[in-house]
mmCIF file of C-alpha atoms and ligand atoms in Angstrom:
data_model
loop_
_atom_site.group_PDB
_atom_site.id
_atom_site.type_symbol
_atom_site.label_atom_id
_atom_site.label_comp_id
_atom_site.label_asym_id
_atom_site.label_seq_id
_atom_site.Cartn_x
_atom_site.Cartn_y
_atom_site.Cartn_z
ATOM 1 C CA MET A 26 0.019 -0.004 0.097
ATOM 2 C CA GLU A 27 1.395 3.474 -1.074
ATOM 3 C CA ILE A 28 0.843 5.965 1.427
ATOM 4 C CA PHE A 29 0.914 9.688 0.535
ATOM 5 C CA THR A 30 0.919 12.827 3.041
ATOM 6 C CA ASP A 31 1.112 15.082 0.481
ATOM 7 C CA ILE A 32 -1.574 15.791 -2.105
ATOM 8 C CA ILE A 33 0.647 16.334 -5.354
ATOM 9 C CA ASN A 34 2.279 13.117 -4.494
ATOM 10 C CA TRP A 35 -0.697 11.374 -4.797
ATOM 11 C CA GLN A 36 -1.619 13.363 -8.216
ATOM 12 C CA ALA A 37 1.366 12.475 -9.579
ATOM 13 C CA ALA A 38 1.391 9.093 -8.948
ATOM 14 C CA ARG A 39 -2.649 9.202 -9.879
ATOM 15 C CA ASP A 40 -1.238 10.275 -13.169
ATOM 16 C CA SER A 41 1.636 7.693 -13.799
ATOM 17 C CA GLY A 42 0.446 4.600 -11.967
ATOM 18 C CA TYR A 43 -3.414 4.947 -11.576
ATOM 19 C CA ASN A 44 -4.742 5.857 -14.716
ATOM 20 C CA ASP A 45 -4.746 2.447 -16.689
ATOM 21 C CA GLY A 46 -8.207 1.399 -14.624
ATOM 22 C CA SER A 47 -10.814 2.395 -12.178
ATOM 23 C CA ILE A 48 -10.504 3.940 -9.147
ATOM 24 C CA GLY A 49 -12.503 3.134 -6.203
ATOM 25 C CA PHE A 50 -12.538 5.466 -3.284
ATOM 26 C CA VAL A 51 -13.538 5.219 0.518
ATOM 27 C CA PRO A 52 -13.188 8.392 2.466
ATOM 28 C CA THR A 53 -13.334 8.105 6.493
ATOM 29 C CA MET A 54 -12.218 9.987 9.493
ATOM 30 C CA GLY A 55 -10.368 6.713 10.729
ATOM 31 C CA SER A 56 -10.564 4.484 13.573
ATOM 32 C CA LEU A 57 -11.514 1.801 11.186
ATOM 33 C CA HIS A 58 -14.142 -0.695 11.750
ATOM 34 C CA ARG A 59 -16.108 -3.381 10.286
ATOM 35 C CA GLY A 60 -18.734 -0.514 8.439
ATOM 36 C CA HIS A 61 -15.624 0.822 6.869
ATOM 37 C CA LEU A 62 -13.912 -2.158 5.956
ATOM 38 C CA SER A 63 -17.138 -3.190 4.030
ATOM 39 C CA LEU A 64 -16.837 -0.059 1.775
ATOM 40 C CA VAL A 65 -13.473 -1.255 1.218
ATOM 41 C CA ARG A 66 -14.248 -4.210 0.321
ATOM 42 C CA TYR A 67 -17.269 -3.210 -2.204
ATOM 43 C CA SER A 68 -14.439 -0.899 -3.843
ATOM 44 C CA LEU A 69 -11.880 -3.461 -4.212
ATOM 45 C CA LYS A 70 -14.619 -5.652 -5.711
ATOM 46 C CA GLU A 71 -15.843 -3.146 -8.287
ATOM 47 C CA ASN A 72 -12.574 -1.426 -9.401
ATOM 48 C CA ASP A 73 -8.892 -2.086 -10.313
ATOM 49 C CA TYR A 74 -7.481 0.333 -7.733
ATOM 50 C CA THR A 75 -9.011 1.520 -4.458
ATOM 51 C CA VAL A 76 -7.830 4.463 -2.555
ATOM 52 C CA VAL A 77 -8.847 5.051 0.976
ATOM 53 C CA SER A 78 -8.454 8.555 2.668
ATOM 54 C CA ILE A 79 -7.817 9.143 6.730
ATOM 55 C CA PHE A 80 -8.782 12.764 7.324
ATOM 56 C CA LEU A 81 -10.288 13.768 10.831
ATOM 57 C CA ASN A 82 -11.969 16.785 9.201
ATOM 58 C CA PRO A 83 -12.237 19.845 12.149
ATOM 59 C CA THR A 84 -15.103 21.378 9.826
ATOM 60 C CA GLN A 85 -17.613 19.055 10.550
ATOM 61 C CA PHE A 86 -17.058 19.353 14.212
ATOM 62 C CA ASN A 87 -19.426 21.873 15.637
ATOM 63 C CA ASN A 88 -18.475 20.817 19.245
ATOM 64 C CA PRO A 89 -14.638 21.086 20.082
ATOM 65 C CA ASP A 90 -15.041 18.494 22.922
ATOM 66 C CA ASP A 91 -16.430 16.130 20.467
ATOM 67 C CA LEU A 92 -13.584 16.589 17.909
ATOM 68 C CA LYS A 93 -10.701 16.404 20.898
ATOM 69 C CA HIS A 94 -12.360 12.922 21.917
ATOM 70 C CA TYR A 95 -13.026 11.301 18.648
ATOM 71 C CA PRO A 96 -10.536 8.119 18.517
ATOM 72 C CA ARG A 97 -7.286 8.534 16.662
ATOM 73 C CA GLU A 98 -5.738 4.566 15.944
ATOM 74 C CA ILE A 99 -3.996 5.704 12.885
ATOM 75 C CA GLU A 100 -1.137 2.714 12.986
ATOM 76 C CA ARG A 101 -4.150 0.350 13.415
ATOM 77 C CA ASP A 102 -5.883 1.491 10.811
ATOM 78 C CA GLN A 103 -3.033 1.304 8.315
ATOM 79 C CA ILE A 104 -2.271 -2.198 9.325
ATOM 80 C CA LEU A 105 -5.987 -3.004 8.408
ATOM 81 C CA LEU A 106 -6.165 -1.649 5.650
ATOM 82 C CA GLU A 107 -2.614 -2.844 4.173
ATOM 83 C CA LYS A 108 -4.231 -6.501 4.936
ATOM 84 C CA ALA A 109 -7.416 -5.649 3.117
ATOM 85 C CA GLY A 110 -5.694 -5.130 0.114
ATOM 86 C CA VAL A 111 -6.132 -1.239 -0.363
ATOM 87 C CA ASP A 112 -3.484 0.192 -3.063
ATOM 88 C CA ALA A 113 -3.387 3.641 -1.727
ATOM 89 C CA LEU A 114 -3.937 5.945 1.809
ATOM 90 C CA LEU A 115 -4.334 9.180 1.655
ATOM 91 C CA LEU A 116 -2.995 10.813 5.134
ATOM 92 C CA PRO A 117 -3.494 14.741 4.294
ATOM 93 C CA ASP A 118 -2.992 17.208 7.006
ATOM 94 C CA TYR A 119 -5.374 20.435 7.497
ATOM 95 C CA GLY A 120 -3.302 22.785 5.549
ATOM 96 C CA GLN A 121 -3.203 20.247 2.542
ATOM 97 C CA ILE A 122 -6.960 20.142 2.398
ATOM 98 C CA TYR A 123 -7.603 23.575 3.443
ATOM 99 C CA ASN A 124 -5.128 25.728 1.356
ATOM 100 C CA ASP A 125 -8.152 28.319 1.544
ATOM 101 C CA ASP A 126 -8.626 28.048 5.221
ATOM 102 C CA TYR A 127 -12.201 27.282 4.440
ATOM 103 C CA ARG A 128 -13.015 30.505 2.752
ATOM 104 C CA TYR A 129 -14.850 28.464 -0.187
ATOM 105 C CA GLN A 130 -17.459 26.527 1.463
ATOM 106 C CA VAL A 131 -20.308 24.140 -0.066
ATOM 107 C CA ILE A 132 -23.740 24.994 1.327
ATOM 108 C CA GLU A 133 -26.900 23.292 0.989
ATOM 109 C CA THR A 134 -29.996 24.773 1.825
ATOM 110 C CA GLU A 135 -32.923 22.260 2.146
ATOM 111 C CA PHE A 136 -32.403 18.978 3.431
ATOM 112 C CA SER A 137 -28.991 19.823 5.342
ATOM 113 C CA LYS A 138 -31.203 21.997 7.502
ATOM 114 C CA LYS A 139 -33.488 18.806 8.860
ATOM 115 C CA LEU A 140 -32.679 16.146 10.996
ATOM 116 C CA CYS A 141 -29.019 16.580 12.311
ATOM 117 C CA TYR A 142 -28.595 20.437 11.731
ATOM 118 C CA ALA A 143 -30.539 21.490 15.019
ATOM 119 C CA SER A 144 -27.700 19.952 17.175
ATOM 120 C CA ARG A 145 -25.173 20.226 14.412
ATOM 121 C CA PRO A 146 -25.374 23.280 12.373
ATOM 122 C CA GLY A 147 -22.266 23.688 9.847
ATOM 123 C CA HIS A 148 -22.044 20.282 10.203
ATOM 124 C CA PHE A 149 -22.814 18.982 6.739
ATOM 125 C CA ASP A 150 -21.221 22.745 5.212
ATOM 126 C CA GLY A 151 -17.852 20.671 6.442
ATOM 127 C CA VAL A 152 -18.696 17.666 5.387
ATOM 128 C CA LEU A 153 -19.938 18.697 1.715
ATOM 129 C CA THR A 154 -16.808 20.847 1.445
ATOM 130 C CA VAL A 155 -14.360 18.232 2.514
ATOM 131 C CA VAL A 156 -15.806 15.745 0.198
ATOM 132 C CA LEU A 157 -16.013 17.860 -2.572
ATOM 133 C CA LYS A 158 -12.245 18.837 -2.242
ATOM 134 C CA LEU A 159 -11.464 14.833 -1.845
ATOM 135 C CA LEU A 160 -13.272 14.050 -4.759
ATOM 136 C CA ASN A 161 -11.517 16.617 -6.617
ATOM 137 C CA ILE A 162 -8.325 15.056 -5.169
ATOM 138 C CA VAL A 163 -8.952 11.326 -6.204
ATOM 139 C CA GLN A 164 -10.675 11.707 -9.388
ATOM 140 C CA ALA A 165 -12.471 8.153 -8.713
ATOM 141 C CA SER A 166 -14.872 6.306 -10.913
ATOM 142 C CA ARG A 167 -16.924 5.124 -8.103
ATOM 143 C CA ALA A 168 -16.657 6.702 -4.415
ATOM 144 C CA TYR A 169 -18.494 4.512 -1.334
ATOM 145 C CA PHE A 170 -20.518 5.836 1.732
ATOM 146 C CA GLY A 171 -22.188 4.157 4.503
ATOM 147 C CA GLU A 172 -26.435 4.118 4.527
ATOM 148 C CA LYS A 173 -25.614 4.485 8.289
ATOM 149 C CA ASP A 174 -25.118 7.931 8.092
ATOM 150 C CA TYR A 175 -28.042 8.573 5.168
ATOM 151 C CA GLN A 176 -28.445 12.014 5.323
ATOM 152 C CA GLN A 177 -25.134 12.393 4.411
ATOM 153 C CA PHE A 178 -24.903 10.073 1.981
ATOM 154 C CA GLN A 179 -28.344 11.953 0.219
ATOM 155 C CA LEU A 180 -26.463 15.274 0.623
ATOM 156 C CA ILE A 181 -23.228 14.021 -1.337
ATOM 157 C CA LYS A 182 -24.994 12.293 -4.040
ATOM 158 C CA ASP A 183 -27.490 15.162 -4.614
ATOM 159 C CA MET A 184 -24.324 17.628 -4.274
ATOM 160 C CA ALA A 185 -22.518 15.321 -7.214
ATOM 161 C CA ARG A 186 -25.457 15.714 -9.755
ATOM 162 C CA ALA A 187 -25.694 19.605 -8.839
ATOM 163 C CA PHE A 188 -22.084 19.736 -9.859
ATOM 164 C CA PHE A 189 -22.154 17.801 -12.464
ATOM 165 C CA LEU A 190 -19.080 15.350 -10.657
ATOM 166 C CA PRO A 191 -17.667 12.248 -12.824
ATOM 167 C CA THR A 192 -17.604 10.281 -9.626
ATOM 168 C CA VAL A 193 -20.686 7.510 -9.308
ATOM 169 C CA ILE A 194 -21.935 8.060 -5.520
ATOM 170 C CA VAL A 195 -22.426 4.296 -4.325
ATOM 171 C CA PRO A 196 -24.346 3.522 -1.161
ATOM 172 C CA CYS A 197 -23.174 0.699 0.927
ATOM 173 C CA PRO A 198 -25.554 -1.079 3.452
ATOM 174 C CA THR A 199 -25.273 -0.161 7.459
ATOM 175 C CA ILE A 200 -22.947 -2.627 9.007
ATOM 176 C CA ARG A 201 -24.126 -3.725 12.744
ATOM 177 C CA GLU A 202 -22.926 -5.419 15.988
ATOM 178 C CA SER A 203 -24.409 -8.964 16.659
ATOM 179 C CA ASP A 204 -26.650 -7.378 19.271
ATOM 180 C CA GLY A 205 -27.998 -4.398 16.146
ATOM 181 C CA LEU A 206 -25.994 -1.494 17.045
ATOM 182 C CA ALA A 207 -24.828 0.135 14.260
ATOM 183 C CA ALA A 208 -20.660 0.436 14.215
ATOM 184 C CA SER A 209 -19.623 3.391 14.660
ATOM 185 C CA SER A 210 -16.024 4.926 15.554
ATOM 186 C CA ARG A 211 -17.864 6.753 18.572
ATOM 187 C CA ASN A 212 -19.064 3.743 20.074
ATOM 188 C CA LEU A 213 -15.516 3.364 21.699
ATOM 189 C CA ASN A 214 -16.154 6.243 23.717
ATOM 190 C CA LEU A 215 -19.279 4.484 25.522
ATOM 191 C CA THR A 216 -18.706 3.264 29.129
ATOM 192 C CA ALA A 217 -19.729 -0.537 29.741
ATOM 193 C CA VAL A 218 -23.133 0.088 30.682
ATOM 194 C CA GLU A 219 -24.069 2.415 28.324
ATOM 195 C CA ARG A 220 -22.531 -0.089 25.438
ATOM 196 C CA LYS A 221 -25.241 -2.539 26.886
ATOM 197 C CA LEU A 222 -27.705 -0.022 26.459
ATOM 198 C CA ALA A 223 -27.257 1.377 22.922
ATOM 199 C CA PRO A 224 -28.562 -1.407 20.837
ATOM 200 C CA LYS A 225 -32.026 -0.460 22.290
ATOM 201 C CA PHE A 226 -31.622 2.501 19.981
ATOM 202 C CA VAL A 227 -32.160 0.444 16.882
ATOM 203 C CA ARG A 228 -34.564 -1.766 18.362
ATOM 204 C CA ARG A 229 -37.027 1.216 19.305
ATOM 205 C CA LEU A 230 -36.633 2.652 15.878
ATOM 206 C CA ARG A 231 -37.959 -0.849 14.544
ATOM 207 C CA SER A 232 -40.758 -1.144 16.986
ATOM 208 C CA GLU A 233 -44.312 -0.486 15.382
ATOM 209 C CA GLN A 234 -45.077 2.664 17.424
ATOM 210 C CA ALA A 235 -45.705 6.078 16.303
ATOM 211 C CA VAL A 236 -42.645 8.101 16.524
ATOM 212 C CA GLN A 237 -43.810 9.919 19.985
ATOM 213 C CA ASN A 238 -44.109 6.434 21.399
ATOM 214 C CA VAL A 239 -40.338 5.705 20.321
ATOM 215 C CA ILE A 240 -39.253 9.070 21.802
ATOM 216 C CA ALA A 241 -41.147 8.452 25.123
ATOM 217 C CA GLY A 242 -39.674 4.778 25.068
ATOM 218 C CA LEU A 243 -36.292 5.947 24.600
ATOM 219 C CA GLU A 244 -36.188 8.477 27.048
ATOM 220 C CA THR A 245 -37.779 5.735 30.006
ATOM 221 C CA ASP A 246 -34.483 3.752 28.543
ATOM 222 C CA GLY A 247 -32.102 6.617 29.568
ATOM 223 C CA PHE A 248 -31.262 7.825 26.139
ATOM 224 C CA ARG A 249 -31.428 11.725 25.825
ATOM 225 C CA VAL A 250 -33.326 12.005 22.058
ATOM 226 C CA ASP A 251 -32.205 14.338 19.793
ATOM 227 C CA TYR A 252 -34.648 13.731 16.965
ATOM 228 C CA VAL A 253 -36.678 10.549 15.622
ATOM 229 C CA GLU A 254 -38.189 11.225 12.659
ATOM 230 C CA ASP A 255 -40.242 9.566 9.367
ATOM 231 C CA ILE A 256 -38.991 11.233 6.003
ATOM 232 C CA GLY A 257 -39.819 9.441 3.041
ATOM 233 C CA ASP A 258 -39.134 5.669 3.077
ATOM 234 C CA ARG A 259 -36.928 5.951 6.416
ATOM 235 C CA ARG A 260 -37.384 6.534 9.830
ATOM 236 C CA PHE A 261 -34.225 8.712 11.552
ATOM 237 C CA GLY A 262 -32.760 9.020 14.886
ATOM 238 C CA ALA A 263 -30.216 10.310 16.703
ATOM 239 C CA VAL A 264 -29.484 10.444 20.863
ATOM 240 C CA TYR A 265 -27.340 10.649 23.176
ATOM 241 C CA LEU A 266 -25.443 8.388 25.690
ATOM 242 C CA GLY A 267 -23.906 10.685 28.048
ATOM 243 C CA PRO A 268 -21.314 12.910 25.796
ATOM 244 C CA VAL A 269 -21.711 10.122 22.889
ATOM 245 C CA ARG A 270 -24.028 11.051 19.737
ATOM 246 C CA LEU A 271 -25.317 7.860 18.187
ATOM 247 C CA ILE A 272 -27.227 8.291 14.744
ATOM 248 C CA ASP A 273 -28.981 5.502 12.858
ATOM 249 C CA ASN A 274 -31.585 4.987 10.479
ATOM 250 C CA ILE A 275 -33.580 2.214 8.632
ATOM 251 C CA GLU A 276 -36.114 1.737 5.999
ATOM 252 C CA LEU A 277 -39.977 2.067 7.061
ATOM 253 C CA LYS A 278 -40.674 -1.611 5.874
ATOM 254 C CA GLU A 279 -38.067 -3.095 8.645
ATOM 255 C CA ILE A 280 -40.408 -1.843 10.970
ATOM 256 C CA THR A 281 -41.757 -5.507 13.098
ATOM 257 C CA LYS A 282 -45.422 -6.014 13.144
HETATM 258 P P1 AMP B 8 -16.652 8.325 9.132
HETATM 259 O O1 AMP B 8 -14.996 7.819 9.529
HETATM 260 O O2 AMP B 8 -17.484 7.855 10.494
HETATM 261 O O3 AMP B 8 -16.445 9.506 8.342
HETATM 262 O O4 AMP B 8 -17.289 7.235 7.815
HETATM 263 C C1 AMP B 8 -16.496 6.785 6.956
HETATM 264 C C2 AMP B 8 -17.734 6.081 5.929
HETATM 265 O O5 AMP B 8 -17.815 4.719 6.550
HETATM 266 C C3 AMP B 8 -18.700 7.184 5.844
HETATM 267 O O6 AMP B 8 -19.532 6.712 4.401
HETATM 268 C C4 AMP B 8 -19.853 6.124 6.942
HETATM 269 O O7 AMP B 8 -21.361 6.650 6.062
HETATM 270 C C5 AMP B 8 -19.076 4.477 6.549
HETATM 271 N N1 AMP B 8 -19.869 3.862 7.875
HETATM 272 C C6 AMP B 8 -19.471 4.247 9.106
HETATM 273 N N2 AMP B 8 -20.245 3.431 9.475
HETATM 274 C C7 AMP B 8 -20.397 2.458 9.131
HETATM 275 C C8 AMP B 8 -21.534 1.363 9.076
HETATM 276 N N3 AMP B 8 -21.494 0.860 10.280
HETATM 277 N N4 AMP B 8 -22.008 0.656 8.119
HETATM 278 C C9 AMP B 8 -21.578 1.339 6.963
HETATM 279 N N5 AMP B 8 -20.949 2.513 6.347
HETATM 280 C C10 AMP B 8 -20.634 2.915 7.613
#
């Protein structure tokens, strides 16, 4: 696996060694788990080359404490990616990605103002801006995003269409632990007691109850509820356990009768 900390070096390598086949791209913030690795496997299967980026993007964190405590495991991540058969890992720093110091931003005005917006204003501006930069840097045929972050996936897909980006945005199913909890880097920050409670979140989302009753049930369990909302054919939820924020979503057809 080739490792690039310098974008210019990656661009030179891309134009010489990676231009004879398709590139699949998996952008991440590191602290990799089975969810990330499933995206990598889709990319490996569907492309000649697979490129992964690890960049803990500060502009999408509106809470400095959340950024400070976000898990970082770069050596372990590198070993996992190497073993998986990834061709190139991009490890740019802030100055490389934000050569404009975030003067230029991508702002979406409708769907980004729903769901996560109320408690994380500015979050999707940071996400869309960094993803546009990364897609331009990598120039992949396909880029892979998890349905676990469905609002994010939808916004990125719509951005690619709005700006005529050549990369196909591919959705990948949510990977869950055996107890149903969606795999997430933030799960590492749960206490043992919180980790035991956490899978009740998705069980409540899947229950046949109306949204208001799901919220009431989660609060009784000990979650602090940010939102539970049905939009289109999905039920979206976000909750806090202590300082840790968990998000998830299910298709309404998954609701158990
Ligand atoms: P992150 O490192 O949290 O920015 O996530 C990088 C990519 O992995 C995003 O496209 C996420 O949606 C995806 N991802 C994170 N967790 C999961 C999961 N449990 N299942 C599938 N994809 C995931």
